[in-house]
Structures are given as structure tokens and as C-alpha cells.
Coordinates of C-alpha atoms in Angstrom, one line a residue:
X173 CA 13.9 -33.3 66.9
X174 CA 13.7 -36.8 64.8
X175 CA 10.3 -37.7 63.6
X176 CA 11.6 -41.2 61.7
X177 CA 15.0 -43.5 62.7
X178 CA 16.1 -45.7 60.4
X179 CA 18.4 -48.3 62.2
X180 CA 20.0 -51.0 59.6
X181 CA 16.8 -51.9 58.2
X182 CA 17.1 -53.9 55.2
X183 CA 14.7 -55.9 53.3
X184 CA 15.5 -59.4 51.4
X185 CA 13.0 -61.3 49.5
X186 CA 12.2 -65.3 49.8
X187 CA 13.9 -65.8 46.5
X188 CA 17.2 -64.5 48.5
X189 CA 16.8 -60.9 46.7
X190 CA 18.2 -58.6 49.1
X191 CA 16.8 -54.9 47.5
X192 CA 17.8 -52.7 50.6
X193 CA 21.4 -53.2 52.5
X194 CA 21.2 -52.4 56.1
X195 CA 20.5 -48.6 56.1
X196 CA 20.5 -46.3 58.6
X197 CA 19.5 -42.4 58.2
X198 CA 17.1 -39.8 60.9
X199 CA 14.3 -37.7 59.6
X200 CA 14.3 -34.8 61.5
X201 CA 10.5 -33.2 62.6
X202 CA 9.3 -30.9 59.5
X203 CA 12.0 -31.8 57.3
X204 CA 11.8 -32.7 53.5
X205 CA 13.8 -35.7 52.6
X206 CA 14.3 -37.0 49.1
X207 CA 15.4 -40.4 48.4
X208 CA 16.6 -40.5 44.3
X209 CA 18.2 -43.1 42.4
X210 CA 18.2 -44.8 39.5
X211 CA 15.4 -47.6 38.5
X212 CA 15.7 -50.4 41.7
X213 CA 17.8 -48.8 43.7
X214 CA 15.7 -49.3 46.5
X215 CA 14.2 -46.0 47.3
X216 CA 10.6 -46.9 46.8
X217 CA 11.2 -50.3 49.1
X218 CA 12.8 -48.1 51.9
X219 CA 9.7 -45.4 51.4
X220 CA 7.1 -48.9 51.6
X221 CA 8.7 -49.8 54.9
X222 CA 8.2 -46.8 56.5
X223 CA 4.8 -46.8 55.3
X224 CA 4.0 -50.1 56.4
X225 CA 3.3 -51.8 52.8
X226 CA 6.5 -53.8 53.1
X227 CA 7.8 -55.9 56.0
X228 CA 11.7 -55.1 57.9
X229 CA 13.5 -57.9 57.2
X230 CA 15.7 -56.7 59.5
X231 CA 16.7 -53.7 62.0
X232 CA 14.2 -51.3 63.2
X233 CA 12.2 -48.7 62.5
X234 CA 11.0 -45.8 64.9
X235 CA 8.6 -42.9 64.0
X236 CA 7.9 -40.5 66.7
X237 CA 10.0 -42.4 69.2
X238 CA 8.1 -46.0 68.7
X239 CA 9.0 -48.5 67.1
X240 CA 6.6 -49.7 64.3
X241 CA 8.5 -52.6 62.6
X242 CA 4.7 -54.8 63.6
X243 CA 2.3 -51.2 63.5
X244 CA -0.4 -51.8 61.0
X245 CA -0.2 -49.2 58.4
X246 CA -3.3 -47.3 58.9
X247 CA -1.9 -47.2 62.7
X248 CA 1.2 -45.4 61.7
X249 CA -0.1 -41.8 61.5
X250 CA 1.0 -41.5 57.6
X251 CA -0.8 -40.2 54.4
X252 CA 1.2 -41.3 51.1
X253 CA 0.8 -39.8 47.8
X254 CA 1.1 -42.1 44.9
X255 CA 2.3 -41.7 41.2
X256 CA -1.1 -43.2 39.7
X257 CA -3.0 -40.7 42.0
X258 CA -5.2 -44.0 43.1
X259 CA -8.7 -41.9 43.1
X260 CA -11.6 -43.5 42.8
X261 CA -13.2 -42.8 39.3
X262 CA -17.2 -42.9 40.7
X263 CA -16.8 -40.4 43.4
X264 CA -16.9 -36.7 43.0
X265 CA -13.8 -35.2 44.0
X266 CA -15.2 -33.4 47.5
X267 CA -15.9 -38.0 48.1
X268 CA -12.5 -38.9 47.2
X269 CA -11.0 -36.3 49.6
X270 CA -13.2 -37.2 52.6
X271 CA -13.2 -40.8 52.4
X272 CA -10.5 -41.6 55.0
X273 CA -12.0 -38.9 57.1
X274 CA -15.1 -41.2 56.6
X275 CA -13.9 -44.6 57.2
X276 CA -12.8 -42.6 60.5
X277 CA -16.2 -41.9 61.5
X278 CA -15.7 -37.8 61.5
X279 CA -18.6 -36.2 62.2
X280 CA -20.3 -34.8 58.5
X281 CA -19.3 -31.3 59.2
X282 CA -15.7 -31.7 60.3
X283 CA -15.7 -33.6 57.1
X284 CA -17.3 -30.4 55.1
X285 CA -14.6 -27.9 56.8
X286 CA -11.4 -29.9 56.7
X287 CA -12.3 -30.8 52.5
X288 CA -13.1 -27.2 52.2
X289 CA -9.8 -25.6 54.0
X290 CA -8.0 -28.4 51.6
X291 CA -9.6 -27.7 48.4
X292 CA -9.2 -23.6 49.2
X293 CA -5.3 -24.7 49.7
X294 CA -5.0 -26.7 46.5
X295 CA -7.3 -24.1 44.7
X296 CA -10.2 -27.0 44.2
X297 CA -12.8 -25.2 45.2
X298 CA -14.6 -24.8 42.3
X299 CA -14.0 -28.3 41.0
X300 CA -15.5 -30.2 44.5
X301 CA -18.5 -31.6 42.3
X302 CA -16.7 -33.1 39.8
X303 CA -15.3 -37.0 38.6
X304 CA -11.5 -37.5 37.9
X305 CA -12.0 -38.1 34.7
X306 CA -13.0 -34.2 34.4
X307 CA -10.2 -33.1 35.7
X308 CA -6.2 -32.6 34.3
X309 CA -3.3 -34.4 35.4
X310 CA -2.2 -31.7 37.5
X311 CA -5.7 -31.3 39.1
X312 CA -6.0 -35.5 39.9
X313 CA -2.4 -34.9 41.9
X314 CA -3.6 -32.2 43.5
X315 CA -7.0 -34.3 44.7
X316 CA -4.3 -36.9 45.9
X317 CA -2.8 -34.4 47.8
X318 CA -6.0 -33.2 49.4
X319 CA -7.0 -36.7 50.3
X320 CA -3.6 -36.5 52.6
X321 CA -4.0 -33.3 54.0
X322 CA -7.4 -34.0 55.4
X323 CA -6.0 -36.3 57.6
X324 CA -3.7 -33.8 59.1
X325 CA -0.9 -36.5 59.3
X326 CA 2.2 -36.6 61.1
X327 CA 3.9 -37.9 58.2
X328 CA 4.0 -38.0 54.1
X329 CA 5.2 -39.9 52.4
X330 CA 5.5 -39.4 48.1
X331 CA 6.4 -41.8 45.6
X332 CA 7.5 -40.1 42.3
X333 CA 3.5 -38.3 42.2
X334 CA 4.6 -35.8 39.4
X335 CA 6.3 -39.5 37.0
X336 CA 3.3 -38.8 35.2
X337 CA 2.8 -34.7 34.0
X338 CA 4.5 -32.8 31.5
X339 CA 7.9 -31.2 32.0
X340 CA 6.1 -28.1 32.2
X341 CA 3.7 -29.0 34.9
X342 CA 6.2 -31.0 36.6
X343 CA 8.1 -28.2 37.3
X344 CA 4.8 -25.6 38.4
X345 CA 3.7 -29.0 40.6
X346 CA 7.3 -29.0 42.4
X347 CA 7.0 -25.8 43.4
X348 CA 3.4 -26.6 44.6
X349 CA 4.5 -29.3 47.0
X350 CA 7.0 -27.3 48.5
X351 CA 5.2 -24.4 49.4
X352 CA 2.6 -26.6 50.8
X353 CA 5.0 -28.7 52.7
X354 CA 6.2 -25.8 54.2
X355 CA 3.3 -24.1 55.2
X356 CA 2.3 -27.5 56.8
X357 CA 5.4 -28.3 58.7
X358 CA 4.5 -31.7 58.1
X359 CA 7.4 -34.1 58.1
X360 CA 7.9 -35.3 54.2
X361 CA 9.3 -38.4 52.5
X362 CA 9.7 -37.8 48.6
X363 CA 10.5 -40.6 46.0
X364 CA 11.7 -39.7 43.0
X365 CA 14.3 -41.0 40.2
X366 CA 14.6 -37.4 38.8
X367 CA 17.9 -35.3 40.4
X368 CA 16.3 -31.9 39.3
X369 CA 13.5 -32.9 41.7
X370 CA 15.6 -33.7 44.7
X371 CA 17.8 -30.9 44.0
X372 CA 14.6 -28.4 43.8
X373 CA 12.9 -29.8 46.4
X374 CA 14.7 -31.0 49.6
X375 CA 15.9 -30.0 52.6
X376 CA 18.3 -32.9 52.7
X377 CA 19.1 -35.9 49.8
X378 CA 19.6 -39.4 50.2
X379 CA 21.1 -40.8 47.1
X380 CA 20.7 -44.5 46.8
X381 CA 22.5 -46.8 44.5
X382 CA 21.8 -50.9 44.3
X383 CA 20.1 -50.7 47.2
X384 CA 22.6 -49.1 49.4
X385 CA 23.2 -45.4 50.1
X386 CA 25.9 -43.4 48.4
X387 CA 25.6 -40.1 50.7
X388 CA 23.0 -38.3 52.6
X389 CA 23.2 -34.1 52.4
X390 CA 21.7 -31.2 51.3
X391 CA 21.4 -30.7 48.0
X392 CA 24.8 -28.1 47.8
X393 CA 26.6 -31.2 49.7
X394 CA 25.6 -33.5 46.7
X395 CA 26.0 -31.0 44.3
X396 CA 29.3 -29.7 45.1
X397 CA 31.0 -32.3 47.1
X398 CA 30.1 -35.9 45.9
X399 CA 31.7 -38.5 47.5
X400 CA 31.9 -41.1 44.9
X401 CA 32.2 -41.0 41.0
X402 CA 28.2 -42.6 41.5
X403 CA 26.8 -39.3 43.0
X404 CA 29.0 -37.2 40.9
X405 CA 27.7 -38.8 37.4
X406 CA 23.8 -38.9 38.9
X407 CA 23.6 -35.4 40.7
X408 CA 23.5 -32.6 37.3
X409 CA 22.4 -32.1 34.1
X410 CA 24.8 -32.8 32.4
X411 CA 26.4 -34.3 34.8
X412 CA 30.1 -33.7 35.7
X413 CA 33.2 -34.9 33.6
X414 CA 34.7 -37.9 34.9
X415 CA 37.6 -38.4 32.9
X416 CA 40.6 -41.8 33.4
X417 CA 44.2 -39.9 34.7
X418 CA 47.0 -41.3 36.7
X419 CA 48.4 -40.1 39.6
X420 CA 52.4 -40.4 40.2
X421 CA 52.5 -38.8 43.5
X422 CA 54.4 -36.0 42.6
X423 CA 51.2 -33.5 42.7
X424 CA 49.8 -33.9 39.3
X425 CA 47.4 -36.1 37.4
X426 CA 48.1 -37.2 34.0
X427 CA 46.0 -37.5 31.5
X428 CA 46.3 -39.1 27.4
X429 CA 47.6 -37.0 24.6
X430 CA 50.5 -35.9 26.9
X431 CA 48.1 -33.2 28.9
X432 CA 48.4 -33.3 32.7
X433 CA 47.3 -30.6 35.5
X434 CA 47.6 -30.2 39.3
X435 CA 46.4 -32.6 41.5
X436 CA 43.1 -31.1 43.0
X437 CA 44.0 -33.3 46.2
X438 CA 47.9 -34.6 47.9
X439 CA 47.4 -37.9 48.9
X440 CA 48.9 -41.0 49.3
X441 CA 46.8 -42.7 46.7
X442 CA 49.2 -43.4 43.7
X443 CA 47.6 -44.5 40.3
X444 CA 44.4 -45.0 38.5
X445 CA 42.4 -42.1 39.7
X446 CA 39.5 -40.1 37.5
X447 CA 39.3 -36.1 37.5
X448 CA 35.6 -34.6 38.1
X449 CA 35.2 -30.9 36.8
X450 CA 31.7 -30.0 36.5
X451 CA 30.4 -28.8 33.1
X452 CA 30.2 -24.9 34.6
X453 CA 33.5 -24.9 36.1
X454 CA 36.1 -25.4 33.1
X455 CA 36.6 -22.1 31.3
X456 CA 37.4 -21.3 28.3
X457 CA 40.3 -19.1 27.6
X458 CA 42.7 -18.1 25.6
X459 CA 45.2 -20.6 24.0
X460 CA 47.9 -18.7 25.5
X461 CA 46.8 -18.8 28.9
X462 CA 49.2 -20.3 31.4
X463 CA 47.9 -24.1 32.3
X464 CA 45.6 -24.1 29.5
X465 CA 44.3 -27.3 28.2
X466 CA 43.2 -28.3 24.7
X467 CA 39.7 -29.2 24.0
X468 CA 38.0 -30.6 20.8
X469 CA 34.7 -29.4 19.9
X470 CA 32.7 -32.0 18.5
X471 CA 28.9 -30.4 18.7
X472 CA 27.2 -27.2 20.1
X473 CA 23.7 -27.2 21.5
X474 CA 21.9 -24.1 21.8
X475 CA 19.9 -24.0 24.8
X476 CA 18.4 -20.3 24.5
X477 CA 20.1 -18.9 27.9
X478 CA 23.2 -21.6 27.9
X479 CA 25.4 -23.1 25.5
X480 CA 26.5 -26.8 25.9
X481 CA 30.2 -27.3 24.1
X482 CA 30.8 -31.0 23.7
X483 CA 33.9 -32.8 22.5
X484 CA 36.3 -34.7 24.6
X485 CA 39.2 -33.7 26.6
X486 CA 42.7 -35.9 26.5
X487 CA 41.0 -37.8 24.0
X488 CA 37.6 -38.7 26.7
X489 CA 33.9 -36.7 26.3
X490 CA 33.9 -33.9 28.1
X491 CA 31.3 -30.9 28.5
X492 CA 31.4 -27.1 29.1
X493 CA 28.7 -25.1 30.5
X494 CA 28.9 -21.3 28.9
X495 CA 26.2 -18.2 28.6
X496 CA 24.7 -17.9 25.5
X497 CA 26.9 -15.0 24.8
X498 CA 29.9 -16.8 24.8
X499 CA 31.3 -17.2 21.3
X500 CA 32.0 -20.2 19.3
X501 CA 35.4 -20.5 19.0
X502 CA 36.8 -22.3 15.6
X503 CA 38.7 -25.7 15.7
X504 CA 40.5 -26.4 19.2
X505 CA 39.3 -24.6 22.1
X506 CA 41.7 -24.0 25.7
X507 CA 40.2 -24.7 29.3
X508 CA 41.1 -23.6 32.4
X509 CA 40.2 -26.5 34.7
X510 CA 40.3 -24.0 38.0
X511 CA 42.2 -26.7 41.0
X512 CA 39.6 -25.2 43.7
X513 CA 36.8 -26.7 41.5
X514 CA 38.1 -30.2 40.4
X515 CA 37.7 -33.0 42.4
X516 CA 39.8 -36.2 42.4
X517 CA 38.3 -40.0 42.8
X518 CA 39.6 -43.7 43.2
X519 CA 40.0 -45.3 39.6
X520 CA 38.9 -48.4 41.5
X521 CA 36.7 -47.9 44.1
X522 CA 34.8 -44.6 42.6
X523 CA 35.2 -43.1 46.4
X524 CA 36.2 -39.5 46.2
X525 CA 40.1 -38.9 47.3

């Protein structure tokens, strides 16, 4: 069942501006949706729109079946999350969580029990009498996130909330937000510029890119199957091996230094093309291993349970993903780049072939 339609709506500013192309995507009812992409890619305009903070410039936009292109935002049935938590620093955290509630006129003790219910949830109960300034990072989001749930929305909406915590609260906070959205079932819009976030998090991605989007999928979809060289270089860390080949059309790719492989793909296409092989998917073997492929190794990075080989690859950077009890080899090491696992891409156009 869709909660949200999105039907070309696109938003262009006076000075002629245009920061979202005519997009179109559903939001199914209890599903998690991340929109990630680099700095002013449009993701936080699109997120605005739907909340109401930013006008359509055109198309339309539907939540629960209306349209609500003219809906007043506090009409829309939405609770957003921001990254600056937007608390207010006088009022005890137990005030900042039921001031919408408030505002709504809720009688005083359906205040106390939905604030309660949220603060037992977001384990806040024993920090109800105290200011934000008292309380961590991690505690002010969670405070943000009780001020939502009070209002037992039809709709969230977040915009990059964890931007400001450490990498190690980050991740414990991701894993928060999750579980909560899930035992909410409430509909979710999530913001963020950081792929390890969307790919944790979502039940479905939307990868944006100059204010259009690239592709929409789950996070395996975008992962795996990328349809331009865009998604492929955003989506991973590292991020897959894009390296310049030709294609002749006789079904292989040809890379400098004389090396060339199988074509992962037959196609019509003949020319410019660029190889993707993702940093866990070339092997390294042994140099007499049919097909195998010289590779450079320039620096090693330890990363306790990984090691990271980089060097390049037909004379281009390239990366390989190992265990940490993989051996490092002296001088030149040989790659198996397995044809089930590389993908093949338009040297022009970036779209995947």
C-alpha cells in the first residue's frame, strides 16, 4: 500500500536554480527509504517538500492518497527529526517532548503517558528532569526522537540526525532507529550523505546525483548491480574499481600494458567502456593461474579483520579486499577478476552496459 507518491516534482529557485529534476518514486506504508548523495544533490530539498518547508515547483505530491502540494505543514500528519536536534535549551527534557502534544491541547495526562511510553522506549526515563545541556549527543537525538514519537505520526521524516556523533555512536544510534522504526511500523524518510547508513538502514535506496536520481533499490540492488559508474563509485567503502578499457566487439575488453580479459557483457556497444570489479571480488592467485592478471602493490593497510592491497591495475588504481590472513605477497601480485562478478559501463555515458 503507498503512503507517499512522488509524481515529477521538481523544485527551481527564482534565480533559475533548478536543485531537483522532475522525480518521481512511491513510498510504500511502513517502509524505510533512504535518500543519499553527495553535498547538493537534492535529497534534503526532496525530504523539505514532502515535509512541507519547501514549495513544488512543479508536479505533485500525495501522502496517504491526497494531494498536499498547498497542505500547511503542521496539517500533513509528519514529525521530522533534524541534524541540530532543535530542542529547546530552557525546557526539561519531559517539556521538550510534550510540547507539540501541548500546542495540540492534549489533555495533561495523555501528555504524562505518551512522554512516559516514549522515554521508557528511548530509555529516558531517568533523565525526564533534565536540560539538554546535561545530556550527551546521543541522548539530545534520542529527545528529538521522542518529541516525534509522541505525536504518533503517520510519517517521519530524518535529515542526516546522527551528521553530528562520533563514528562510534553513529553506528549504536543506526541500529537504534531501526529497531524503533520497526517496531513502530511508521512510514520513514531518511536523509543522509553517508552510503554505510543507507546501506545499514533501508528497506529501499534512492541514490541522487545533481539533483536527479541515479536508481532506486534495495540496498543488495545498489550494491551489487549499479546502474551507472555514479552509483558504483558512491555505493562501498572502498568503492568499486572503475578502470578505462576498450571494447572491439570480439568478447573482450582491453586494457593498457597489453592486459585484456573477457567481456563481462556481449553487446553491441564497441569502444570506450570502463570495467567495475568490486574491491572483494578480484582474487589473488597464483601467477601461473590461467587468466591471471598482474597487479602492482603500491601500499597495504591493515585494518585488524581486513587487509586493503592498493596499487593499480593496467597501469590505473585499483583495490583488493582480502582477510587479514591473507599473506603479503612480494613485488607483483596475479588477480583473478572472476567474469560473473565484473560489470561493464559506457566510457561516455557512465550507464551500465
Amino acid at each position: 500500500m503507498k503512503q507517499v507518491t512522488l509524481s515529477n516534482i521538481s523544485k527551481t529557485y527564482p534565480n533559475g536554480v533548478t536543485a531537483v529534476h522532475p522525480t518521481s518514486f512511491d513510498i510504500a506504508k511502513g517502509e524505510f527509504l533512504v535518500l543519499v548523495g553527495p553535498s547538493g544533490c537534492g535529497k534534503s530539498t526532496i525530504l523539505r517538500m514532502i515535509a512541507g518547508l519547501e514549495s513544488i515547483t512543479e508536479g505533485n505530491l500525495d501522502i496517504a492518497g491526497k494531494r498536499v502540494n498547498d497542505v500547511e505543514p503542521a496539517l500533513r500528519d509528519i514529525a521530522m527529526v533534524f541534524q541540530n536536534y532543535a530542542l529547546y535549551p530552557h525546557m526539561t527534557v519531559f517539556n521538550n517532548m510534550a510540547y507539540g502534544l501541548r500546542n495540540r491541547g492534549t489533555s495533561k495526562a495523555d501528555i504524562d503517558k505518551a512522554v512516559r511510553e516514549a522515554a521508557s522506549m528511548l530509555n529516558l526515563g531517568e533523565f525526564l528532569d533534565r536540560k539538554p545541556s546535561q545530556l550527551s549527543g546521543g541522548q539530545r537525538q534520542r529527545v528529538a526522537m521522542g518529541r516525534a514519537i509522541v505525536r504518533n505520526p503517520a510519517l517521519f521524516l530524518f535529515d542526516e540526525p546522527l551528521s553530528n556523533l562520533d563514528a562510534k555512536l553513529r553506528g549504536q544510534m543506526r541500529i537504534e532507529i531501526r529497531a524503533l522504526q520497526r517496531r513502530l511500523g511508521v512510514t520513514s524518510v531518511y536523509v543522509t550523505h553517508d552510503q554505510v547508513e543507507a546501506m545499514t538502514m533501508a528497506d529501499r535506496i534512492v541514490v541522487l546525483n545533481a539533483g536527479r536520481v541515479e536508481q532506486i533499490g534495495t540496498p543488495s540492488e545498489i550494491y551489487h548491480q549499479p546502474r551507472s559508474t555514479f552509483v558504483a563509485s558512491f555505493m562501498g567503502a572502498p568503492p568499486m574499481n572503475l578502470i578505462d578499457a576498450e571494447y572491439k566487439g570480439n568478447g573482450r575488453v582491453y586494457l593498457a600494458d597489453g592486459i585484456d580479459l573477457p567481456a563481462p557483457v556481449e553487446t553491441g556497444h564497441a569502444g570506450a567502456v570502463k570495467i567495475g570489479v568490486r574491491p572483494e571480488n578480484a582474487r589473488m592467485v597464483e601467477a601461473e593461474t590461467a587468466g591471471a592478471l598482474p597487479f602492482a602493490i603500491d601500499h597495504v593497510e591493515e585494518l585488524g579483520a581486513i587487509r586493503l592491497f592498493h596499487g593499480t591495475l593496467g597501469g590505473q588504481p585499483f583495490t583488493v579486499h582480502t582477510s587479514h590472513e591473507h599473506a603479503v605477497p612480494e613485488g607483483t601480485a596475479w588477480l583473478d577478476l572472476r567474469s560473473s562478478t565484473v560489470l561493464m559501463f559506457d566510457g561516455a555515458t557512465g550507464a551500465r552496459l
